[in-house]
Amino acid sequence: MEFKKPTSLLDVPTHYCPGCGHGIVQRLVGEVIDELGIREKTIGTAPVGCAVLLYDYFDCDIIECSHGRSPAVATGIKRVLPDRVVFTYQGDGDLAAIGTAETIHVANRGENITIIFVNNAIYGMTGGQMAPTTITGQRTTTTQEGRGQNQEGPPLKVCELLASLDGVTYLERVAVSTPKDIMRAKKAVKKAFQNQIDEKGFSLVEVLSMCPTDWKVSSTAAVDFVNNEMKEVFPLGVFKDEK
Amino acid sequence: MSATTAPGHTETGKKLLLKGNELMVRAAIEAGCRFFAGYPITPQNEVPEYMSQLMPKVGGTFVQAESEIAAINMIFGASAAGARCMTSSSSPGISLKQEGISYIASAELPCVIANVQRGGPGLGNIRASQADYFQAVKGGGHGDYRLIVLAPASLDELQDLTMNAFDYADYYRNPVMILADGLLGQMAEPVDARPYEPILELPEKDFVLDGCKGREARVIKTLFLRPPKALVTHNMRLQKKYETIASELQLCENVQTDDAELVIAAYGMTARIAKGAVDMARQAGMKVGLIRPITLWPFPGPAFMEVAGTAKKLLVVEMSSGQFIEDVKLATECNIPVEFLGMGGGWYPTPENIFEKISAIYDK
């Protein structure tokens, strides 16, 4: 088997830090777009956050959105062009803090789009502040004694939250911290795109991912943090799968 | 022969009796608007309500958004996907849209935004107001950008300008704001239905994101990090476009200004009211005229300078505590005295109020 770069990704180095999970997640999305043969009918949205430069890495139409508003932008695109494939790629601050309203309502409307939600429990681009998904006790630049000491509340669990909405078709939480997890993540991403092609409605895949730079740990310790800490708080699995 | 064929295709000559808000919807759909996203707020509620009724009949999309912020971002997406699209709101809701408007302006996406103004600041009240002038004309969002701002003074003109707004937006690839107010939105008067004809030769939409089949992938973005001067280059290009718009699109109405010694400057519904005061003053033997900008940006500065060269005095009347007056003074370089009649808080003048002011300052 030959290991090749997906056609849907540009052959360029990325700006992501060593040990960051974004490169893996974007590769999975690129592979799925290739395998489904949809590159020429796909429109992606870039978030505000570390993945803002998504358009420098994907070889398909991309629109860069304001912070948290990708689901609304994607709604506008999809309603105008219902036969195209529209996906958003969002981080935890984008999707679960500033964009919470857009996230809940796009899901509840059952918009026939695909959301790839990368949860690394931190604000990466701005230098490591608390994210809505920062876990209790986790130290960040704005929770220096650990989350939970200053009435920050517990981490927001997006899949659990959205699972209560009747408009949602498919929700799965995966990780990219082990080879087995990555293979499972690929299957989930593919299903989330296939659902859209089959006009099944709203699909979201939450991906637990590493941020060694802002967690201030080594790349291997970051993998351990996902496996040992994050998976405890954010259990992997299918939260909703409407046939 | 029936007067109407199908929604979106009105035959000439059909008389319409609709509220301003409803007429705006009809004109937008007639002009090919096929995507609307909005949120309820008084006094513009008839816009989303009527849109929700008419859009499905023409195969268009109506979305009641979860917020004003979501609505303007749906417009961002719909415009990027190539649709003629529109959102509407009233003052506090327009404030919420400002971030999105800044992005749309930077991305040079065409769209129409209607502000049926109400009193402010804060939640204000639901009476007519013109207190969002600065926000509309100077740029309510962040960064150096401009909106084309249109100020209709009658329902007939609202119909025309709503249709034209879509052409201006497409022609210049720029968001266009219809700056109306609660009076215009809520009142009804008979209007001859105008069928839509483009007033400009519209360019092909070569920016649309519809999948990269048979072409290079496209990107719509507003972040310019590299090279270091990328944003400067982008902004200079925007400014050049704004200069072009300013030189090509200045609309203004002059009423009896040729011999006028006192000229009232007013826009939108205030100008409509001021016309009554001009008639009263003329009957009382005073040479009074009216200058009414129809485009608030670009501001028709030369037309104002011309009036300042013949009249002895200007009287600015506006439904705010004094915003439009600043552009009048700038445009006329304060060459003649500029008097003021205005108030914030949802106050509006009667022709008698204006006549009283004219009488008080005419000979002074």
Coordinates of C-alpha atoms in Angstrom, one line a residue:
Chain A
M1 CA 0.0 0.0 0.0
E2 CA 1.3 3.4 -1.0
F3 CA 1.1 6.2 1.4
K4 CA 0.1 9.3 -0.5
K5 CA -1.1 12.8 0.2
P6 CA -4.8 13.1 -0.5
T7 CA -5.7 15.1 -3.6
S8 CA -8.0 17.3 -1.6
L9 CA -5.0 18.6 0.4
L10 CA -2.4 20.9 -1.0
D11 CA 1.2 19.7 -0.9
V12 CA 2.5 22.3 1.6
P13 CA 3.9 22.3 5.1
T14 CA 1.4 23.4 7.7
H15 CA 1.9 26.0 10.5
Y16 CA 0.7 23.5 13.2
C17 CA 3.0 22.8 16.1
P18 CA 4.8 19.5 16.5
G19 CA 2.4 17.0 18.2
C20 CA -0.7 19.0 17.3
G21 CA -3.7 16.9 16.2
H22 CA -5.0 19.3 13.5
G23 CA -2.8 17.8 10.8
I24 CA -4.2 14.3 11.5
V25 CA -7.8 15.5 11.5
Q26 CA -7.4 17.5 8.3
R27 CA -5.7 14.6 6.6
L28 CA -8.7 12.4 7.6
V29 CA -11.1 14.9 6.1
G30 CA -9.0 15.1 2.9
E31 CA -8.9 11.3 2.6
V32 CA -12.7 11.2 3.0
I33 CA -13.3 13.9 0.4
D34 CA -11.1 12.0 -2.0
E35 CA -12.7 8.6 -1.3
L36 CA -16.2 10.0 -1.8
G37 CA -15.1 11.9 -4.9
I38 CA -16.7 15.2 -3.8
R39 CA -13.7 17.6 -3.9
E40 CA -15.2 19.6 -6.8
K41 CA -18.6 20.0 -5.1
T42 CA -17.4 20.7 -1.6
I43 CA -17.3 24.0 0.2
G44 CA -15.6 24.2 3.6
T45 CA -15.6 26.8 6.2
A46 CA -12.5 27.9 8.1
P47 CA -13.0 29.0 11.8
V48 CA -11.2 31.6 13.9
G49 CA -8.6 29.7 15.9
C50 CA -5.6 27.6 15.0
A51 CA -7.4 26.2 11.9
V52 CA -8.1 29.6 10.4
L53 CA -5.6 28.9 7.6
L54 CA -7.5 25.8 6.5
Y55 CA -7.7 27.3 3.0
D56 CA -3.9 27.1 2.8
Y57 CA -4.1 23.3 3.2
F58 CA -7.3 22.2 1.4
D59 CA -7.7 22.2 -2.4
C60 CA -11.4 23.0 -2.4
D61 CA -13.6 26.1 -2.1
I62 CA -13.3 27.5 1.4
I63 CA -14.8 30.5 3.2
E64 CA -13.3 32.0 6.3
C65 CA -15.9 32.9 8.9
S66 CA -16.0 35.2 11.9
H67 CA -15.5 33.6 15.3
G68 CA -18.2 30.9 16.0
R69 CA -20.4 31.8 13.0
S70 CA -19.4 28.9 10.7
P71 CA -22.7 27.1 11.2
A72 CA -24.7 30.2 10.2
V73 CA -22.4 30.7 7.1
A74 CA -22.7 27.1 6.2
T75 CA -26.5 27.3 6.5
G76 CA -26.5 30.2 4.0
I77 CA -24.3 28.3 1.5
K78 CA -26.2 24.9 1.9
R79 CA -29.6 26.5 1.5
V80 CA -28.5 28.2 -1.7
L81 CA -26.7 25.2 -3.1
P82 CA -28.4 22.1 -1.6
D83 CA -26.7 19.7 -3.9
R84 CA -23.2 20.7 -2.8
V85 CA -21.3 19.3 0.2
V86 CA -20.8 21.8 3.0
F87 CA -18.6 21.2 6.0
T88 CA -17.4 23.3 8.9
Y89 CA -14.2 22.7 10.7
Q90 CA -14.3 24.3 14.2
G91 CA -12.4 24.3 17.4
D92 CA -13.8 24.3 20.9
G93 CA -13.7 28.0 21.6
D94 CA -15.3 28.7 18.2
L95 CA -18.0 26.0 18.4
A96 CA -18.7 25.7 22.1
A97 CA -18.2 29.2 23.5
I98 CA -18.7 32.2 21.2
G99 CA -20.6 30.1 18.7
T100 CA -22.8 28.1 21.1
A101 CA -26.1 29.6 19.8
E102 CA -25.2 28.9 16.2
T103 CA -24.1 25.3 17.0
I104 CA -27.3 24.5 18.9
H105 CA -29.6 26.0 16.3
V106 CA -27.9 24.6 13.2
A107 CA -28.2 21.2 14.8
N108 CA -31.8 21.7 15.8
R109 CA -32.8 22.8 12.4
G110 CA -31.3 19.6 11.1
E111 CA -29.3 21.4 8.5
N112 CA -27.9 18.9 6.1
I113 CA -24.2 19.7 6.7
T114 CA -21.2 18.1 8.3
I115 CA -19.4 19.6 11.3
I116 CA -15.9 18.5 12.3
F117 CA -15.4 19.7 15.8
V118 CA -11.8 19.6 17.1
N119 CA -11.8 19.5 20.9
N120 CA -8.3 20.1 22.4
A121 CA -9.5 21.6 25.7
I122 CA -7.7 24.9 25.2
Y123 CA -7.5 28.1 23.2
G124 CA -4.5 27.4 21.0
M125 CA -4.1 30.4 18.7
T126 CA -4.4 33.0 21.5
G127 CA -1.8 31.2 23.7
G128 CA -3.5 28.8 26.0
Q129 CA -6.5 30.3 27.7
M130 CA -9.4 28.2 29.2
A131 CA -11.7 26.7 26.6
P132 CA -15.3 25.7 27.3
T133 CA -14.0 22.1 27.2
T134 CA -11.0 22.6 29.5
I135 CA -11.3 19.9 32.0
T136 CA -11.7 20.5 35.7
G137 CA -8.3 21.1 37.4
Q138 CA -6.6 21.8 34.1
R139 CA -4.2 24.7 34.3
T140 CA -4.4 27.3 31.6
T141 CA -3.3 30.9 31.3
T142 CA -6.6 32.1 32.7
T143 CA -7.1 29.2 35.2
Q144 CA -3.6 29.2 36.7
E145 CA -4.8 27.3 39.8
G146 CA -6.7 24.8 37.6
R147 CA -10.3 25.0 36.2
G148 CA -12.9 25.0 38.9
Q149 CA -11.3 27.4 41.4
N150 CA -13.0 30.5 40.1
Q151 CA -16.6 29.4 39.3
E152 CA -15.8 28.5 35.7
G153 CA -18.2 25.6 35.8
P154 CA -17.3 22.1 34.5
P155 CA -16.3 21.4 30.9
L156 CA -19.1 21.7 28.3
K157 CA -19.9 18.3 26.7
V158 CA -21.1 19.1 23.2
C159 CA -22.1 15.6 22.0
E160 CA -24.1 15.0 25.2
L161 CA -25.7 18.4 24.9
L162 CA -26.7 18.1 21.2
A163 CA -27.9 14.5 21.7
S164 CA -31.1 15.8 23.3
L165 CA -32.1 17.7 20.1
D166 CA -34.6 16.0 17.8
G167 CA -33.2 17.7 14.7
V168 CA -29.8 15.9 15.0
T169 CA -29.0 12.9 12.8
Y170 CA -25.5 11.7 13.8
L171 CA -23.2 12.5 16.7
E172 CA -20.0 10.7 17.5
R173 CA -17.0 11.5 19.6
V174 CA -13.6 10.1 18.5
A175 CA -10.0 10.8 19.2
V176 CA -6.7 11.0 17.2
S177 CA -4.4 9.9 20.1
T178 CA -3.8 6.3 19.0
P179 CA -3.7 4.5 15.6
K180 CA -6.8 2.6 16.5
D181 CA -8.6 5.9 17.4
I182 CA -7.4 7.5 14.2
M183 CA -8.9 4.6 12.1
R184 CA -12.2 4.9 14.1
A185 CA -12.1 8.7 13.6
K186 CA -11.8 8.2 9.9
K187 CA -14.9 6.0 9.8
A188 CA -16.9 8.6 11.7
V189 CA -15.8 11.5 9.5
K190 CA -16.7 9.4 6.4
K191 CA -20.1 8.6 7.8
A192 CA -20.7 12.3 8.6
F193 CA -20.0 13.2 5.0
Q194 CA -21.9 10.2 3.6
N195 CA -25.0 11.2 5.7
Q196 CA -25.0 14.6 4.0
I197 CA -24.7 13.1 0.5
D198 CA -27.6 10.8 1.4
E199 CA -29.5 13.9 2.6
K200 CA -29.9 12.4 6.1
G201 CA -29.4 15.7 7.9
F202 CA -27.1 17.1 10.5
S203 CA -23.9 15.2 11.5
L204 CA -21.2 16.3 13.9
V205 CA -18.0 14.4 14.7
E206 CA -16.2 15.6 17.9
V207 CA -12.5 14.8 17.7
L208 CA -10.4 14.8 20.9
S209 CA -7.0 16.2 19.9
M210 CA -3.6 17.1 21.3
C211 CA -2.2 20.6 22.0
P212 CA 1.2 20.0 23.5
T213 CA 2.3 23.6 23.1
D214 CA -0.5 25.2 25.1
W215 CA -0.8 22.3 27.5
K216 CA 2.9 22.9 28.0
V217 CA 3.8 19.2 27.8
S218 CA 5.8 17.0 25.5
S219 CA 4.1 15.5 22.4
T220 CA 4.0 12.0 24.1
A221 CA 2.6 13.5 27.3
A222 CA -0.1 15.2 25.2
V223 CA -1.1 11.8 23.8
D224 CA -1.3 10.5 27.4
F225 CA -3.4 13.5 28.5
V226 CA -6.0 12.7 25.8
N227 CA -6.0 9.0 26.6
N228 CA -5.9 9.2 30.3
E229 CA -7.7 12.5 31.2
M230 CA -9.8 13.7 28.3
K231 CA -11.4 10.3 27.4
E232 CA -12.5 10.1 31.1
V233 CA -14.3 13.4 30.9
F234 CA -15.4 13.1 27.2
P235 CA -16.2 9.4 26.7
L236 CA -15.8 8.2 23.1
G237 CA -18.7 6.7 21.2
V238 CA -21.8 7.2 19.1
F239 CA -24.3 9.6 20.8
K240 CA -26.9 9.6 18.1
D241 CA -27.4 7.7 14.9
E242 CA -30.8 8.2 13.3
K243 CA -31.3 5.9 10.4
Chain B
M1 CA -55.7 39.8 -18.1
S2 CA -54.8 39.4 -14.5
A3 CA -52.7 42.1 -13.0
T4 CA -50.2 39.7 -11.4
T5 CA -48.7 36.6 -13.1
A6 CA -46.7 35.1 -10.3
P7 CA -45.0 36.4 -7.2
G8 CA -41.7 38.0 -8.3
H9 CA -43.2 39.0 -11.7
T10 CA -45.4 42.0 -11.3
E11 CA -46.9 43.6 -14.3
T12 CA -46.5 47.3 -14.8
G13 CA -49.3 49.5 -13.6
K14 CA -50.6 47.3 -10.9
K15 CA -51.5 49.4 -7.9
L16 CA -50.2 48.2 -4.7
L17 CA -51.3 49.3 -1.2
L18 CA -48.8 47.8 1.2
K19 CA -46.9 48.9 4.3
G20 CA -43.4 50.1 3.6
N21 CA -42.0 46.9 5.1
E22 CA -44.1 44.7 2.9
L23 CA -43.4 46.7 -0.2
M24 CA -39.7 46.3 0.5
V25 CA -40.1 42.5 0.5
R26 CA -42.1 42.6 -2.7
A27 CA -39.5 44.8 -4.4
A28 CA -36.6 42.6 -3.2
I29 CA -38.2 39.4 -4.5
E30 CA -39.1 41.2 -7.8
A31 CA -35.4 42.1 -8.1
G32 CA -34.4 38.4 -7.7
C33 CA -33.7 38.2 -4.0
R34 CA -33.8 34.5 -3.2
F35 CA -32.4 34.3 0.2
F36 CA -33.5 36.1 3.3
A37 CA -32.5 35.6 6.9
G38 CA -33.8 37.8 9.7
Y39 CA -34.9 38.0 13.3
P40 CA -38.0 39.6 14.8
I41 CA -37.7 43.2 16.0
T42 CA -40.2 46.1 15.9
P43 CA -40.8 48.1 13.7
Q44 CA -39.6 45.8 10.9
N45 CA -41.5 42.6 11.7
E46 CA -43.5 42.7 8.5
V47 CA -40.3 42.1 6.6
P48 CA -39.5 38.6 7.9
E49 CA -43.3 37.8 8.1
Y50 CA -44.0 38.7 4.5
M51 CA -40.7 37.1 3.3
S52 CA -41.7 33.9 5.0
Q53 CA -44.9 33.9 2.9
L54 CA -43.5 35.0 -0.5
M55 CA -40.1 33.3 -0.6
P56 CA -41.3 29.7 -0.8
K57 CA -43.6 30.7 -3.8
V58 CA -40.6 31.8 -5.8
G59 CA -38.4 28.9 -4.8
G60 CA -36.3 31.0 -2.5
T61 CA -35.2 30.5 1.1
F62 CA -36.5 32.2 4.2
V63 CA -34.7 31.4 7.5
Q64 CA -35.8 32.8 10.8
A65 CA -32.4 33.0 12.4
E66 CA -31.6 32.4 16.0
S67 CA -30.1 35.8 16.3
E68 CA -29.2 38.9 14.3
I69 CA -25.6 37.7 14.4
A70 CA -26.6 34.4 12.8
A71 CA -28.8 36.1 10.3
I72 CA -26.0 38.4 8.9
N73 CA -23.6 35.4 8.8
M74 CA -26.2 33.4 6.8
I75 CA -26.2 36.3 4.4
F76 CA -22.4 36.1 4.3
G77 CA -22.8 32.4 3.2
A78 CA -25.7 32.9 0.9
S79 CA -23.9 35.7 -0.9
A80 CA -20.7 33.7 -1.2
A81 CA -22.8 30.9 -2.7
G82 CA -24.0 33.4 -5.4
A83 CA -27.6 34.3 -4.3
R84 CA -29.1 37.7 -4.3
C85 CA -29.8 38.0 -0.6
M86 CA -31.0 40.3 2.1
T87 CA -31.5 40.8 5.8
S88 CA -33.4 43.4 7.7
S89 CA -33.6 44.6 11.2
S90 CA -34.1 47.7 13.4
S91 CA -31.5 49.7 15.3
P92 CA -30.5 47.4 18.2
G93 CA -30.5 44.4 15.8
I94 CA -28.4 46.3 13.3
S95 CA -25.9 46.9 16.1
L96 CA -25.6 43.2 16.5
K97 CA -25.0 42.7 12.9
Q98 CA -22.0 45.0 12.7
E99 CA -19.2 42.5 13.0
G100 CA -20.8 40.5 10.2
I101 CA -21.2 43.6 8.0
S102 CA -17.5 44.4 8.5
Y103 CA -16.6 40.9 7.3
I104 CA -19.0 41.1 4.3
A105 CA -17.5 44.5 3.3
S106 CA -14.0 43.2 3.5
A107 CA -14.8 40.1 1.6
E108 CA -16.6 42.3 -1.0
L109 CA -19.8 40.2 -1.0
P110 CA -22.9 41.8 -2.4
C111 CA -26.0 41.9 -0.1
V112 CA -28.8 44.3 1.0
I113 CA -29.3 45.2 4.6
A114 CA -32.4 47.2 5.6
N115 CA -32.5 49.2 8.8
V116 CA -36.0 50.3 9.8
Q117 CA -34.7 52.6 12.4
R118 CA -36.2 53.0 15.9
G119 CA -35.3 55.2 18.8
G120 CA -32.0 54.6 20.7
P121 CA -29.6 54.3 22.4
G122 CA -30.1 51.0 24.2
L123 CA -33.4 49.4 23.7
G124 CA -34.7 52.9 23.1
N125 CA -38.3 52.8 21.9
I126 CA -40.2 51.7 18.8
R127 CA -40.9 55.2 17.3
A128 CA -39.3 56.3 14.1
S129 CA -35.7 57.7 14.4
Q130 CA -32.7 58.7 12.3
A131 CA -30.2 58.2 15.1
D132 CA -28.3 55.4 13.3
Y133 CA -26.8 57.8 10.7
F134 CA -23.3 57.6 12.0
Q135 CA -23.5 53.9 12.3
A136 CA -24.7 53.5 8.8
V137 CA -22.6 56.1 7.1
K138 CA -19.4 56.1 9.0
G139 CA -19.2 52.3 9.4
G140 CA -20.7 50.8 12.5
G141 CA -18.3 47.8 12.5
H142 CA -14.6 47.7 12.9
G143 CA -12.0 48.6 10.2
D144 CA -12.0 50.9 7.2
Y145 CA -15.0 50.1 5.1
R146 CA -18.0 51.8 3.5
L147 CA -21.5 50.8 2.9
I148 CA -23.6 52.3 0.1
V149 CA -26.4 53.9 2.1
L150 CA -29.8 54.7 0.5
A151 CA -32.4 56.9 2.2
P152 CA -35.9 56.6 0.6
A153 CA -38.4 59.3 1.4
S154 CA -41.6 57.7 0.0
L155 CA -42.9 54.2 -0.7
D156 CA -42.5 54.8 -4.4
E157 CA -38.9 55.5 -3.8
L158 CA -38.5 52.7 -1.4
Q159 CA -39.6 50.3 -4.1
D160 CA -37.1 51.8 -6.6
L161 CA -34.2 51.9 -4.2
T162 CA -34.8 48.4 -2.9
M163 CA -34.5 47.1 -6.5
N164 CA -31.6 49.3 -7.3
A165 CA -29.9 48.3 -4.0
F166 CA -29.4 44.8 -5.4
D167 CA -27.9 46.2 -8.6
Y168 CA -25.5 48.5 -6.7
A169 CA -24.5 45.6 -4.5
D170 CA -23.7 43.3 -7.4
Y171 CA -22.1 46.0 -9.6
Y172 CA -19.8 47.3 -6.9
R173 CA -19.5 44.0 -4.9
N174 CA -20.4 45.9 -1.8
P175 CA -23.1 45.6 0.9
V176 CA -25.8 48.2 0.5
M177 CA -27.9 49.5 3.4
I178 CA -31.4 50.8 3.0
L179 CA -31.7 53.3 5.8
A180 CA -35.4 53.6 6.5
D181 CA -37.2 54.4 9.7
G182 CA -40.3 53.2 11.6
L183 CA -42.5 55.8 9.8
L184 CA -41.6 54.5 6.3
G185 CA -41.8 50.9 7.4
Q186 CA -45.2 51.2 9.0
M187 CA -47.1 53.6 6.7
A188 CA -49.0 52.6 3.6
E189 CA -49.6 54.6 0.4
P190 CA -50.6 53.6 -3.1
V191 CA -47.7 52.7 -5.3
D192 CA -47.5 51.6 -9.0
A193 CA -45.8 48.2 -9.1
R194 CA -42.6 48.5 -11.0
P195 CA -41.2 45.4 -12.7
Y196 CA -37.5 44.9 -12.1
E197 CA -35.1 45.8 -14.8
P198 CA -31.4 46.0 -14.0
I199 CA -30.2 49.6 -14.0
L200 CA -26.6 48.6 -14.5
E201 CA -24.7 46.2 -16.6
L202 CA -23.9 43.6 -13.9
P203 CA -20.6 41.7 -13.8
E204 CA -20.3 38.0 -13.8
K205 CA -20.0 36.7 -10.2
D206 CA -16.5 35.2 -10.5
F207 CA -16.1 34.9 -6.7
V208 CA -18.9 32.4 -6.0
L209 CA -18.0 29.3 -4.0
D210 CA -20.0 26.5 -5.6
G211 CA -17.4 23.8 -5.8
C212 CA -14.3 23.9 -7.8
K213 CA -15.4 21.8 -10.7
G214 CA -13.5 22.8 -13.8
R215 CA -11.6 25.6 -12.1
E216 CA -9.1 26.4 -9.4
A217 CA -10.4 26.3 -5.8
R218 CA -11.5 29.7 -4.5
V219 CA -11.1 31.2 -1.1
I220 CA -13.2 34.0 0.5
K221 CA -11.3 35.4 3.5
T222 CA -10.8 38.6 5.4
L223 CA -7.5 37.7 7.2
F224 CA -4.4 39.0 5.6
L225 CA -1.3 38.1 7.6
R226 CA 1.3 37.5 4.9
P227 CA 3.2 39.2 3.4
P228 CA 3.3 41.9 6.1
K229 CA 1.7 44.5 3.8
A230 CA -1.0 42.2 2.5
L231 CA -3.7 44.0 4.5
V232 CA -2.4 47.4 3.3
T233 CA -2.7 46.2 -0.3
H234 CA -6.2 44.8 0.3
N235 CA -7.4 48.0 2.1
M236 CA -5.9 50.2 -0.6
R237 CA -7.9 48.3 -3.2
L238 CA -11.0 48.7 -1.1
Q239 CA -10.4 52.5 -0.8
K240 CA -9.9 52.7 -4.5
K241 CA -13.3 51.0 -5.0
Y242 CA -14.9 53.4 -2.6
E243 CA -13.4 56.4 -4.5
T244 CA -15.0 55.0 -7.7
I245 CA -18.4 54.6 -6.0
A246 CA -18.1 58.1 -4.6
S247 CA -17.5 59.5 -8.0
E248 CA -20.2 57.5 -9.7
L249 CA -23.1 57.2 -7.3
Q250 CA -24.3 60.5 -5.7
L251 CA -28.0 60.9 -5.7
C252 CA -29.7 64.0 -4.5
E253 CA -33.0 65.9 -4.9
N254 CA -33.3 69.6 -4.9
V255 CA -36.6 71.3 -4.3
Q256 CA -36.9 75.0 -5.1
T257 CA -33.4 75.7 -4.2
D258 CA -32.6 77.9 -7.2
D259 CA -33.8 81.1 -5.6
A260 CA -33.9 80.0 -2.0
E261 CA -32.3 82.1 0.6
L262 CA -32.8 79.4 3.2
V263 CA -32.4 75.8 2.3
I264 CA -33.5 72.9 4.5
A265 CA -31.2 69.9 4.5
A266 CA -33.0 66.7 5.4
Y267 CA -33.1 63.1 4.3
G268 CA -35.6 60.2 4.4
M269 CA -39.0 60.8 6.0
T270 CA -37.8 64.1 7.6
A271 CA -37.3 65.5 4.1
R272 CA -40.8 64.4 3.2
I273 CA -42.1 66.3 6.2
A274 CA -39.9 69.3 5.4
K275 CA -41.5 69.6 1.9
G276 CA -44.7 70.6 3.7
A277 CA -42.8 73.3 5.6
V278 CA -41.2 74.5 2.3
D279 CA -44.7 75.0 0.9
M280 CA -45.9 76.8 4.0
A281 CA -42.9 79.1 3.9
R282 CA -43.3 79.9 0.2
Q283 CA -47.0 80.8 0.9
A284 CA -45.8 83.1 3.6
G285 CA -43.5 84.8 1.1
M286 CA -40.2 83.3 2.3
K287 CA -37.8 81.9 -0.3
V288 CA -37.2 78.5 1.2
G289 CA -36.0 75.3 -0.6
L290 CA -35.0 71.8 0.3
I291 CA -31.9 69.6 -0.5
R292 CA -32.4 65.9 0.1
P293 CA -29.5 63.4 -0.2
I294 CA -30.8 60.1 -1.5
T295 CA -27.4 58.4 -1.1
L296 CA -26.1 59.2 2.4
W297 CA -22.9 57.4 1.4
P298 CA -21.6 58.5 -1.0
F299 CA -22.6 61.9 0.3
P300 CA -23.6 64.2 -2.5
G301 CA -21.1 66.9 -1.4
P302 CA -20.9 68.9 -4.6
A303 CA -24.7 69.4 -4.7
F304 CA -24.5 70.8 -1.1
M305 CA -21.6 73.0 -2.0
E306 CA -23.6 74.4 -4.9
V307 CA -26.5 75.2 -2.6
A308 CA -24.1 76.8 -0.2
G309 CA -23.0 79.1 -3.0
T310 CA -26.5 80.5 -3.6
A311 CA -28.4 80.3 -0.3
K312 CA -27.7 82.4 2.7
K313 CA -28.4 79.8 5.3
L314 CA -29.0 76.1 5.8
L315 CA -31.3 74.5 8.2
V316 CA -30.6 70.8 9.0
V317 CA -33.6 68.9 10.2
E318 CA -33.1 65.3 11.4
M319 CA -34.6 62.8 13.8
S320 CA -31.5 62.6 15.9
S321 CA -29.6 65.0 18.2
G322 CA -27.3 66.0 15.4
Q323 CA -25.4 63.5 13.2
F324 CA -26.3 64.2 9.5
I325 CA -25.5 67.9 10.3
E326 CA -21.8 67.0 10.5
D327 CA -21.7 65.9 6.9
V328 CA -23.6 69.0 5.8
K329 CA -21.1 71.2 7.5
L330 CA -18.2 69.2 6.1
A331 CA -19.6 69.3 2.6
T332 CA -20.3 73.0 2.7
E333 CA -17.1 73.8 4.5
C334 CA -19.2 75.9 6.8
N335 CA -19.3 78.6 4.1
I336 CA -22.8 79.7 5.3
P337 CA -24.4 79.3 8.7
V338 CA -26.0 75.9 9.4
E339 CA -28.9 76.0 11.8
F340 CA -30.3 72.9 13.4
L341 CA -33.7 71.4 14.3
G342 CA -33.5 67.9 15.7
M343 CA -33.9 65.7 18.7
G344 CA -33.2 62.1 19.7
G345 CA -35.5 59.6 21.3
G346 CA -38.0 58.9 18.7
W347 CA -39.1 62.5 18.2
Y348 CA -40.2 63.6 14.8
P349 CA -41.0 67.0 13.5
T350 CA -44.3 68.2 12.0
P351 CA -44.3 70.7 9.1
E352 CA -45.5 73.3 11.6
N353 CA -42.5 72.7 13.8
I354 CA -40.2 73.2 10.9
F355 CA -42.1 76.3 9.7
E356 CA -41.9 77.8 13.1
K357 CA -38.1 77.3 13.1
I358 CA -37.9 78.8 9.6
S359 CA -39.8 81.8 10.7
A360 CA -37.5 82.3 13.7
I361 CA -34.3 82.2 11.7
Y362 CA -35.2 83.4 8.2
D363 CA -34.4 87.1 8.8
K364 CA -31.8 86.8 11.4

